[in-house]
XYZ file of C-alpha atoms in Angstrom:
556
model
C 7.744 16.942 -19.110
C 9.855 15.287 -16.863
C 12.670 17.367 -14.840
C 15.553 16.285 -12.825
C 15.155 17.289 -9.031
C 18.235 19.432 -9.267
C 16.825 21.593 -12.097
C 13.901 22.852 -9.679
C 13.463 26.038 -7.517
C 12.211 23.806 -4.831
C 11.296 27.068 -2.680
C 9.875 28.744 -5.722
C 7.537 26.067 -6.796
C 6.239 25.257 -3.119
C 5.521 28.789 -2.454
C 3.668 29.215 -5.631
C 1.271 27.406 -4.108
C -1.396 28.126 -1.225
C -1.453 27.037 2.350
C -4.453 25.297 3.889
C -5.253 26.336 7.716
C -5.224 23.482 10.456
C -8.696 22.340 11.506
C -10.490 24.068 14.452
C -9.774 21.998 17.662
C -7.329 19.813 16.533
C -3.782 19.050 18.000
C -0.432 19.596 15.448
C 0.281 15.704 16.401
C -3.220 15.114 15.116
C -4.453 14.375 11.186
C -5.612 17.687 10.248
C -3.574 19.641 13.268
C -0.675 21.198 10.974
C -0.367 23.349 7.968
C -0.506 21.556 4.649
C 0.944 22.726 0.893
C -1.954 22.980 -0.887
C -0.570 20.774 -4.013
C -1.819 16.861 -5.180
C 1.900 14.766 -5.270
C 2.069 11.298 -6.160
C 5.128 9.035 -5.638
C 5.739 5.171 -6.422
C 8.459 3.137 -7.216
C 9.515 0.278 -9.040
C 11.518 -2.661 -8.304
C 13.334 -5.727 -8.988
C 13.706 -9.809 -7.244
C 16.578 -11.598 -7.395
C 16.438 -15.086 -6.353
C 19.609 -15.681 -5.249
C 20.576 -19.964 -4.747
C 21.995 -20.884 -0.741
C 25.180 -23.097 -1.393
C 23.576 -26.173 0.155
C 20.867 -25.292 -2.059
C 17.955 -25.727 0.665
C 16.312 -22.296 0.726
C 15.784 -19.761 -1.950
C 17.479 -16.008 -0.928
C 15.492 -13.535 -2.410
C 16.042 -9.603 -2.793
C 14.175 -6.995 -3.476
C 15.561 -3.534 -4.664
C 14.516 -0.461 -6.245
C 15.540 0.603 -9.751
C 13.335 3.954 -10.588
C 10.984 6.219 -8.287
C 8.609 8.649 -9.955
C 7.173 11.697 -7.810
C 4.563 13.663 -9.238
C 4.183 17.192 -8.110
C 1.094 18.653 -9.602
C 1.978 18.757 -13.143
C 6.035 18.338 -12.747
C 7.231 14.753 -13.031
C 10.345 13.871 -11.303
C 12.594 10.397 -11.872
C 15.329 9.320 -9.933
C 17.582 5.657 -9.932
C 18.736 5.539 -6.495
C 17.265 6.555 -2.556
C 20.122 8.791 -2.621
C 18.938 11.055 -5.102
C 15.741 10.638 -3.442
C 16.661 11.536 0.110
C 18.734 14.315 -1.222
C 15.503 15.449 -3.236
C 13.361 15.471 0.396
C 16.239 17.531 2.167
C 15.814 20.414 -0.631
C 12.223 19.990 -0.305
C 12.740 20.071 3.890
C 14.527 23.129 3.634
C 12.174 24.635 1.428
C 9.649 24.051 3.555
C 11.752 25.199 7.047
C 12.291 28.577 4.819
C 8.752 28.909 4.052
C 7.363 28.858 8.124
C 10.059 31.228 9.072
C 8.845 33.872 5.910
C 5.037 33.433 6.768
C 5.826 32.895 10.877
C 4.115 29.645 11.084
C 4.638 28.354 15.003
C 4.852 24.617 12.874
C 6.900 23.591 9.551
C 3.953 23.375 7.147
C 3.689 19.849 5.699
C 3.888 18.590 2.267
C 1.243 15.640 1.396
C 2.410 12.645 -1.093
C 0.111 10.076 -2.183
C 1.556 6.638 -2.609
C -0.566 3.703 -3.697
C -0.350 0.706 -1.794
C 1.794 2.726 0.536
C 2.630 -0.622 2.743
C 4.853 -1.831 0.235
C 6.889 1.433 -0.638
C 7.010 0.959 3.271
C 8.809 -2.208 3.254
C 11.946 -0.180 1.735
C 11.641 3.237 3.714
C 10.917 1.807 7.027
C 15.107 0.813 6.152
C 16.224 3.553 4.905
C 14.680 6.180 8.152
C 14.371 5.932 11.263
C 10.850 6.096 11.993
C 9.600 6.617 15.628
C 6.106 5.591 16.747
C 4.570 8.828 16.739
C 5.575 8.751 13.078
C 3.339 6.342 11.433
C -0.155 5.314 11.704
C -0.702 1.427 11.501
C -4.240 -0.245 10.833
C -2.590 -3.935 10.863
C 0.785 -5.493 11.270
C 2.333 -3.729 7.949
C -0.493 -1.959 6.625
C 0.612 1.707 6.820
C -2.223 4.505 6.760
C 0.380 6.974 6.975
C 4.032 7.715 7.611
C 5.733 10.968 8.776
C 9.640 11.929 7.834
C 11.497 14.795 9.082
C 7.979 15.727 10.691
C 7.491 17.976 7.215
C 6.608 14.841 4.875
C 3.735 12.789 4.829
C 3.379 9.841 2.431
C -0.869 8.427 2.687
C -1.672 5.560 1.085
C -4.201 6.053 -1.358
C -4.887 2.629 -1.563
C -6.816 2.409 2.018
C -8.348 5.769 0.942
C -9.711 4.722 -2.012
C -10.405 1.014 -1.520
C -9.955 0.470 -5.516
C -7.146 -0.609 -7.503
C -5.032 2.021 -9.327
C -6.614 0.569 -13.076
C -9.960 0.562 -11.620
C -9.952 3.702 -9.764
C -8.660 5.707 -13.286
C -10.775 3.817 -14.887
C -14.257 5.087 -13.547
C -13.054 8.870 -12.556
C -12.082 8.859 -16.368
C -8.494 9.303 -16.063
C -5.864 8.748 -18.436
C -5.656 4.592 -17.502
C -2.723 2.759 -16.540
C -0.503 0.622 -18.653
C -0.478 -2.867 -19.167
C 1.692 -4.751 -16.543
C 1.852 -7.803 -18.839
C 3.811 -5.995 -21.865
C 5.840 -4.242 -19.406
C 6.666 -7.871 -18.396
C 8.017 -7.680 -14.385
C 9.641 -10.529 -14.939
C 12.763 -8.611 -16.353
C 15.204 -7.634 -13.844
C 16.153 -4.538 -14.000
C 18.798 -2.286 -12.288
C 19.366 1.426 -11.409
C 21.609 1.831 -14.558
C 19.694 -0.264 -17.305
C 18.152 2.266 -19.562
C 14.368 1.721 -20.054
C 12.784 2.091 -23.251
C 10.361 4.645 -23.828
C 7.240 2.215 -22.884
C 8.901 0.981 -19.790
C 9.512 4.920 -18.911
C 5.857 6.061 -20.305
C 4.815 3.025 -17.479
C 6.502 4.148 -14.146
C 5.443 7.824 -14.918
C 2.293 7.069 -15.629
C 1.052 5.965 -12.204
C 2.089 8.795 -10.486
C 0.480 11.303 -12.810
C -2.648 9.575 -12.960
C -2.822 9.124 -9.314
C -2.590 13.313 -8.891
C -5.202 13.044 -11.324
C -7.378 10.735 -9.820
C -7.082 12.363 -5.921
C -7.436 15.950 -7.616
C -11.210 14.554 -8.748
C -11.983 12.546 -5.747
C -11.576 16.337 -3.367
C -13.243 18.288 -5.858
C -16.765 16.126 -6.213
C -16.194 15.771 -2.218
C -15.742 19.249 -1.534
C -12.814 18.286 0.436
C -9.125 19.804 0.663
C -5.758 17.972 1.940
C -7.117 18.845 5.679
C -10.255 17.216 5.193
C -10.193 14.359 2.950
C -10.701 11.276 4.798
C -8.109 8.925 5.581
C -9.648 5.897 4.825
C -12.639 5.069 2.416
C -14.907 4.350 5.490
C -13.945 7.333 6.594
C -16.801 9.017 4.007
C -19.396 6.865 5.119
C -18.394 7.863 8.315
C -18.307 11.217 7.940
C -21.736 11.548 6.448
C -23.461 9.604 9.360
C -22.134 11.183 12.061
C -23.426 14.639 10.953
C -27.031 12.488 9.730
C -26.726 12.157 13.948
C -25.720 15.055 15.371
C -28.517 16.478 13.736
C -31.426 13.723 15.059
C -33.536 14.615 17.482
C -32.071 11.600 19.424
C -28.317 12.378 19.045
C -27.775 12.901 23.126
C -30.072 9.385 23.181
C -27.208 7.661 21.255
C -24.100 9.455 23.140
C -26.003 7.346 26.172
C -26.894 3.997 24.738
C -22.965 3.872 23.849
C -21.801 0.627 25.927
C -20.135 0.440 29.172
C -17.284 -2.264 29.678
C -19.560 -4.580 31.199
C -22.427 -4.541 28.613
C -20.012 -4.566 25.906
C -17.898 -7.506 26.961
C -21.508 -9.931 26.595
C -22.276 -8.199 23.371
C -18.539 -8.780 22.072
C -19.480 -12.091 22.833
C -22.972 -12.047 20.702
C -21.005 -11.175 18.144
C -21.273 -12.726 15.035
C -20.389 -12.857 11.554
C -22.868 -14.444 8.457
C -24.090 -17.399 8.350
C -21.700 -20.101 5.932
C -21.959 -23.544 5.750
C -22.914 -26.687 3.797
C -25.612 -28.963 4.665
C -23.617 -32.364 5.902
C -25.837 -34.376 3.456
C -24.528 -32.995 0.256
C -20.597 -32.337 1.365
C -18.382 -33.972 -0.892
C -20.948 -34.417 -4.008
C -21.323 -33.221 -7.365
C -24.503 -31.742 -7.658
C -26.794 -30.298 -11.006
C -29.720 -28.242 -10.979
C -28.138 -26.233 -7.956
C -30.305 -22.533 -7.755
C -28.676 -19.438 -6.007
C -31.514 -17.048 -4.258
C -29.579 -14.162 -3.133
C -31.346 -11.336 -0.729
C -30.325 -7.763 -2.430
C -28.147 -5.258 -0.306
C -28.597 -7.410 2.846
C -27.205 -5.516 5.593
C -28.567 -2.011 4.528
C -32.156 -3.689 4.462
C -32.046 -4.280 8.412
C -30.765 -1.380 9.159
C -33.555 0.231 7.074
C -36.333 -2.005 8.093
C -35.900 -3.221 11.370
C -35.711 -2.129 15.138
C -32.693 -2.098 17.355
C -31.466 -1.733 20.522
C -32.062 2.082 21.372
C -32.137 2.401 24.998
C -29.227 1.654 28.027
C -28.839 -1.634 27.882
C -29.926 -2.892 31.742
C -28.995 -6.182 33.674
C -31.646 -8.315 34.852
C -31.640 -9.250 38.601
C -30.253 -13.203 39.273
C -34.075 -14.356 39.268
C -33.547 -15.783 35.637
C -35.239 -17.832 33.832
C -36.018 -18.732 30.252
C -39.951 -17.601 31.066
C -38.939 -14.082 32.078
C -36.077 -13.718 28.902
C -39.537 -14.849 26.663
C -41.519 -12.343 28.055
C -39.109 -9.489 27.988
C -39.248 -10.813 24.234
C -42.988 -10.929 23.612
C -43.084 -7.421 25.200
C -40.370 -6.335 22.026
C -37.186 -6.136 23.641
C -33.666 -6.560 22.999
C -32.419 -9.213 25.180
C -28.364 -10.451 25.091
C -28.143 -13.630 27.583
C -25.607 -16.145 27.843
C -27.505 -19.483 28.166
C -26.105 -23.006 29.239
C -27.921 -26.108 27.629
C -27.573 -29.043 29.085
C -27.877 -32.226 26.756
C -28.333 -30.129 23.508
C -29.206 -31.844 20.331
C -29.768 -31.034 16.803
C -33.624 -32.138 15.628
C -34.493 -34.980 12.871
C -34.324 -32.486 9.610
C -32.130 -29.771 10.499
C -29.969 -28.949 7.447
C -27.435 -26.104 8.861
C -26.688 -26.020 12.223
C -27.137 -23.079 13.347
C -24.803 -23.254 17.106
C -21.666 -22.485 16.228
C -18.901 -23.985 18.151
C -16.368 -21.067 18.097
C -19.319 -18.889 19.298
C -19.075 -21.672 22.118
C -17.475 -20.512 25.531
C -17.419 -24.107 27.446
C -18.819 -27.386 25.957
C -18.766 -30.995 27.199
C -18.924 -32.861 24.001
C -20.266 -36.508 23.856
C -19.395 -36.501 20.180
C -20.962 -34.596 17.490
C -20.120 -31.969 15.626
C -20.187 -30.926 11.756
C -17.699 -28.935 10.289
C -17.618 -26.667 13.730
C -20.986 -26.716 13.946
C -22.881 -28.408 16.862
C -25.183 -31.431 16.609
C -24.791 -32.986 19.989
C -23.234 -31.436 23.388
C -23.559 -32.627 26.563
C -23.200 -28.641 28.278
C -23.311 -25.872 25.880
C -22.748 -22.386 27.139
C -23.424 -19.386 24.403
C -24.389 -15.950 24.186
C -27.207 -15.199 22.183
C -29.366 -12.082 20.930
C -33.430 -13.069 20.950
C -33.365 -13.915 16.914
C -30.491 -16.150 17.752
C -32.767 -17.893 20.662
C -35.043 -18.577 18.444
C -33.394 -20.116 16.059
C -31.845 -22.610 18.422
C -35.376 -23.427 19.847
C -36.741 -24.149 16.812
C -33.370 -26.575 15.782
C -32.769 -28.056 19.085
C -33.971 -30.292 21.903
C -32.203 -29.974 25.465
C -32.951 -31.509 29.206
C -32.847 -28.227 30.675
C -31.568 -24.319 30.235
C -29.470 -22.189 32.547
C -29.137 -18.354 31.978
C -25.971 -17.277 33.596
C -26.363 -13.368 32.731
C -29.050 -11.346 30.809
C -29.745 -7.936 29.833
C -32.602 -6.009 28.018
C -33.634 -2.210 25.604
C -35.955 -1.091 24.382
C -36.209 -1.176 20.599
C -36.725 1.191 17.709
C -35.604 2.004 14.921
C -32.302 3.564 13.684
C -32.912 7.584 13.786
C -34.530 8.454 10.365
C -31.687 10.741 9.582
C -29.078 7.807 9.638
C -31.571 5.364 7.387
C -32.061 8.492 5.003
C -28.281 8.161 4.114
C -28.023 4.869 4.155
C -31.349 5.186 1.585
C -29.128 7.397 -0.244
C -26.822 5.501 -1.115
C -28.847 2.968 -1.718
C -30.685 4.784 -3.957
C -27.125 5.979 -5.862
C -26.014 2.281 -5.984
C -29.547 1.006 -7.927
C -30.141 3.626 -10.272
C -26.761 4.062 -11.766
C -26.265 0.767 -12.174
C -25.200 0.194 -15.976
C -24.414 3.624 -16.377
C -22.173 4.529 -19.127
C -20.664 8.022 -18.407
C -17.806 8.698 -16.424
C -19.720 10.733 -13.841
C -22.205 8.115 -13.383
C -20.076 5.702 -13.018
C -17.611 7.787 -10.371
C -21.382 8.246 -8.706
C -22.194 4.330 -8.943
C -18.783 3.226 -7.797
C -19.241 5.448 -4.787
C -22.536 4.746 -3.548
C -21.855 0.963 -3.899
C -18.382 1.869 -1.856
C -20.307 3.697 1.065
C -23.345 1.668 0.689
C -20.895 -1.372 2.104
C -19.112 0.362 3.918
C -22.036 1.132 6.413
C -21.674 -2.487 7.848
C -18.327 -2.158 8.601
C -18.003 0.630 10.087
C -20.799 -0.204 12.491
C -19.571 -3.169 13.316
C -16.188 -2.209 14.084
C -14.640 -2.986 17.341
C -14.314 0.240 19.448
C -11.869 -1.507 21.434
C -9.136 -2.236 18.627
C -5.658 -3.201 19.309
C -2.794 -0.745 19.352
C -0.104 -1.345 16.942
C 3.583 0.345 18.526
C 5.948 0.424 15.904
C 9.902 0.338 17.181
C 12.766 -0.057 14.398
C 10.946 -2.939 12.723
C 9.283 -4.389 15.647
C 5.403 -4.291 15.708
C 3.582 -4.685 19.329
C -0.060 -5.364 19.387
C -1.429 -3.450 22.751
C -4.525 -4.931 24.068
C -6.252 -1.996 25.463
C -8.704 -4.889 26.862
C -6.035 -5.352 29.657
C -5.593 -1.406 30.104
C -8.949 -0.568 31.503
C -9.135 3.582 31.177
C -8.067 3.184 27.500
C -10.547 0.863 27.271
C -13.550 3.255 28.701
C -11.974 5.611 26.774
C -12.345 3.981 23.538
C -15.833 2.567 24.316
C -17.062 6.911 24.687
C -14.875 7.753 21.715
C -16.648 4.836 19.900
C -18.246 6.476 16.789
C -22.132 4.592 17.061
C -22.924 2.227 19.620
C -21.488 -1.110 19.129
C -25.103 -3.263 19.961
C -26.164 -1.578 16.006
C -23.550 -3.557 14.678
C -24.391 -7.155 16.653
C -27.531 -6.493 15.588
C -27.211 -5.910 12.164
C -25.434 -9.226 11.691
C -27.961 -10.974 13.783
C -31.182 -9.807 11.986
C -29.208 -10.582 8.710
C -28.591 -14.470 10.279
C -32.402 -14.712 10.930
C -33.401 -13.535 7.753
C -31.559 -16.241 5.567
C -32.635 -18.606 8.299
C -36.331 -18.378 6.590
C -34.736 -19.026 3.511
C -32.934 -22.168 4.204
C -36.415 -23.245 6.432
C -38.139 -23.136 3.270
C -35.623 -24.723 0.727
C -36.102 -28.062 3.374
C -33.881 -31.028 2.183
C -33.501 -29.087 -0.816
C -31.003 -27.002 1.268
C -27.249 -27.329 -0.297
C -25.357 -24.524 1.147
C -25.571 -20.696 2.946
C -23.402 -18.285 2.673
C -24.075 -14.515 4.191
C -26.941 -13.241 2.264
C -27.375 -15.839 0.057
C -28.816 -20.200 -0.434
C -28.030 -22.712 -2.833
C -30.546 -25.287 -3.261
C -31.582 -28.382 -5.179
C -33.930 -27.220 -7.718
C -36.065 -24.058 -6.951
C -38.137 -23.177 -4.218
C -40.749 -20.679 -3.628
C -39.782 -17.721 -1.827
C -42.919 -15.698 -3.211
C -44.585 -15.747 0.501
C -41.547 -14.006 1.877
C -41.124 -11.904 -0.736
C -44.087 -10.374 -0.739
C -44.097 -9.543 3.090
C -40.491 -7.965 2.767
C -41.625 -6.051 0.277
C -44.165 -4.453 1.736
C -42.377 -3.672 4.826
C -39.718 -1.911 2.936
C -42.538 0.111 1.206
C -44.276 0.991 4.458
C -40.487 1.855 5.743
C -39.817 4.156 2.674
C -36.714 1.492 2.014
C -37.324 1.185 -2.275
């Protein structure tokens, strides 16, 4: 039933419901520091572009406006026309709130929690409408709103980052009443605060909101998680589950240690690097038949399952270097992160993909050469390089001589067997439900898949991310790499240490590299975990040996 704002007891219906306690040990500025209404709201608007001609006709004016807003408040639906019915709505809801922490003698206004979908573009309008203050929003990117605070009572999350899935898809595999078609609501119809919607476009705006409650209502109770502890984000699961996995390894004070310092993380910032994508130079530009795809199944997760990594202190090597030691601290199954010079570099006779990348580059002297950013010929090449990446580069280049500028070694093992076990979880979750046709397995499939991925990211992530300030409009990127205590700082606060994520990329780089070795001339294009070739190729050999590996590592 749907209810006009004024018609509700706005103290009645908030204290009908519980109050969940802040977390132990956190701050009331903090996620998770202040008391929270223990109710599932939902709120999302709709709106309107007018494309409005300039008189000398050479630019197109366009506005934006809003002509309904739904909230959603457990099962009471709410619709408004305007933001001042809206604000006016918050205000009761404010006081309500204010009346509620002097009755229960709260030392903080408890907090009401509304869920907004894509909560960057509802953003766009309220970010006008209130004065928000730094302290007030949460900012992953330039725009892209994790949260937003007004009157220090209301907090609007974006479900959207939470969730990772589109509204349709997200009600569609938790089972939920599913969202209306777009296309025979038609957006193209410009619509104002007073035109009267028919009971379709009505049934439409109302049904986001309700289904979103529905849809975060499931998502806490198969999680076990309340308003206080649902993540933020959807890495924030994946996250969540490995950390404990951790803290309860044998090893976990070994992996506080191995975090790295600003000087070992600067050269492994630079080892950084992404998948291998690119196009042998032969076929660019062709039409090609008979092209195969060989793809290597779940990638990333089969490194981190199978193979060793960086898990002591990484140490500097004294300034006696030389490419014989960095080989034998190799051959004796090290980790070793250099940054080499090459003098006279050049790509051998039969070399499909490149594999020097010249953004990876940090000075080059370039007597021509170079194909689609990749490097055939250099005069000086300076790079930083893990030992899979060294190899690689032996094995595709010539060069008059090396230099090794800075190197440093650890000792390698594998990832503690309580962090592979829930990575093999989910894993596990993402294979067998595959196909499945009931909404639970699905919900279970859709998740594992979710955290399975987002295992990468999260190691990989930069521990020393950019600050976004937010003033009246204005967005200011902080570099904390020119602030060097926030920079420590964020290196120890750094959830895993940073060299798993280099690493992960790297092994995953010299794992395709066998592939495209093998496919020869028949070699038509790379991309991440993946070859296209001319024709097939046998990949039987390599096969075989990865798969017994993964059985002797448990990783099937």
């Amino acid at each position: 039933m749907i209810q006009s704002w004024v018609e509700i007891d706005w103290y009645s219906v908030i204290r009908a419901r519980g109050i969940i306690a802040p977390l132990k040990k956190r701050k009331p500025d903090m996620p998770g520091g202040r008391y929270i209404i223990d109710v599932v709201t939902a709120f999302d608007i709709e709106t309107s572009r007018l494309d409005l001609p300039i008189p000398d006709g050479s630019v197109q004016n366009s506005h934006s406006f809003m002509y309904i807003w739904q909230f959603q408040y457990d099962d009471i639906t709410v619709v408004g026309r305007t933001w001042d019915e809206f604000f006016l709505m918050i205000e009761c809801i404010k006081t309500a709130l204010e009346k509620i922490q002097i009755d229960d003698s709260l030392p903080t206004i408890p907090r009401l929690v509304i869920w907004v979908h894509n909560l960057s573009y509802e953003w766009q309008f309220l970010q006008g409408l209130y004065h928000f203050n730094n302290e007030d929003v949460f900012i992953r990117d330039n725009r892209k709103v994790i949260y937003c605070r007004m009157f220090d009572c209301i907090e609007f999350r974006c479900s959207y980052i939470q969730t990772n899935e589109s509204l349709a898809h997200l009600t569609k595999h938790l089972g939920v009443e599913e969202k209306l078609s777009g296309q025979k609501f038609n957006y193209d119809i410009i619509r104002y605060p007073w035109t009267e919607l028919t009971e379709y476009e009505l049934e439409y705006c109302i049904r986001d909101v309700r289904s979103l409650v529905a849809c975060m209502k499931i998502r806490m109770e198969k999680e076990g998680d309340n308003l206080q502890t649902i993540p933020l984000t959807s890495t924030g699961y994946v996250r969540r589950d490995c950390k404990k996995a951790i803290s309860q390894a044998p090893v976990c004070y070994q992996i506080r240690d191995i975090k790295p310092q600003m000087k070992v993380y600067r050269l492994l910032r630079k080892a950084f690097r992404g998948g291998n994508t690119h196009a042998n130079r032969k076929y660019v530009g062709k039409i090609l038949e008979n092209v195969v795809s060989y793809d290597m199944a779940s990638c990333y997760p089969a490194q981190q399952l199978t193979k060793k990594f960086p898990m002591s202190p990484f140490r500097f090597l004294d300034d006696n270097l030389s490419i014989e030691r960095v080989m034998k601290f190799v051959g004796l199954g090290y980790a070793v992160v250099a940054t080499y010079v090459f003098q006279n570099i050049k790509i051998k006779p039969g070399v499909t993909i490149p594999y020097l990348s010249l953004a990876k580059t940090e000075s080059a002297g370039f007597l021509g050469g170079i194909d689609n950013g990749r490097i055939l010929y250099a005069s000086v090449c300076e790079t930083t390089l893990t030992e899979y990446d060294l190899d690689i580069v032996i094995r595709q280049y010539t060069f008059d001589k090396v230099i090794i500028k800075t190197a440093m070694v650890s000792k390698k093992d594998y990832l503690p067997k309580e962090y592979r076990d829930t990575i093999m979880k989910y894993y596990k979750g993402k294979t067998e439900l595959k196909g499945a046709k009931s909404d639970e397995e699905q919900y279970q499939y859709m998740k594992s898949k979710n955290l399975l991925n987002s295992v990468y990211g999260m190691s990989c992530q930069d521990p020393i991310h950019a600050e976004i300030l937010y003033d009246n409009g204005n967005y200011t990127n902080i570099n904390l790499y020119d602030i060097p205590d926030k920079a420590e700082e964020a290196l120890k606060k750094a959830h895993f240490p940073y060299q798993w994520g280099v690493y992960v990329t790297s092994l995953a780089r010299y794992a395709l590299q066998e592939a495209i070795d093998k496919a020869g001339d028949k070699m038509v294009y790379c991309d991440t975990d993946s070859v296209k070739v001319l024709g097939e190729i046998n990949l039987k050999q390599i096969n075989t040996r990865r798969e017994k590996l993964a059985q002797r590592m448990g990783a099937v």
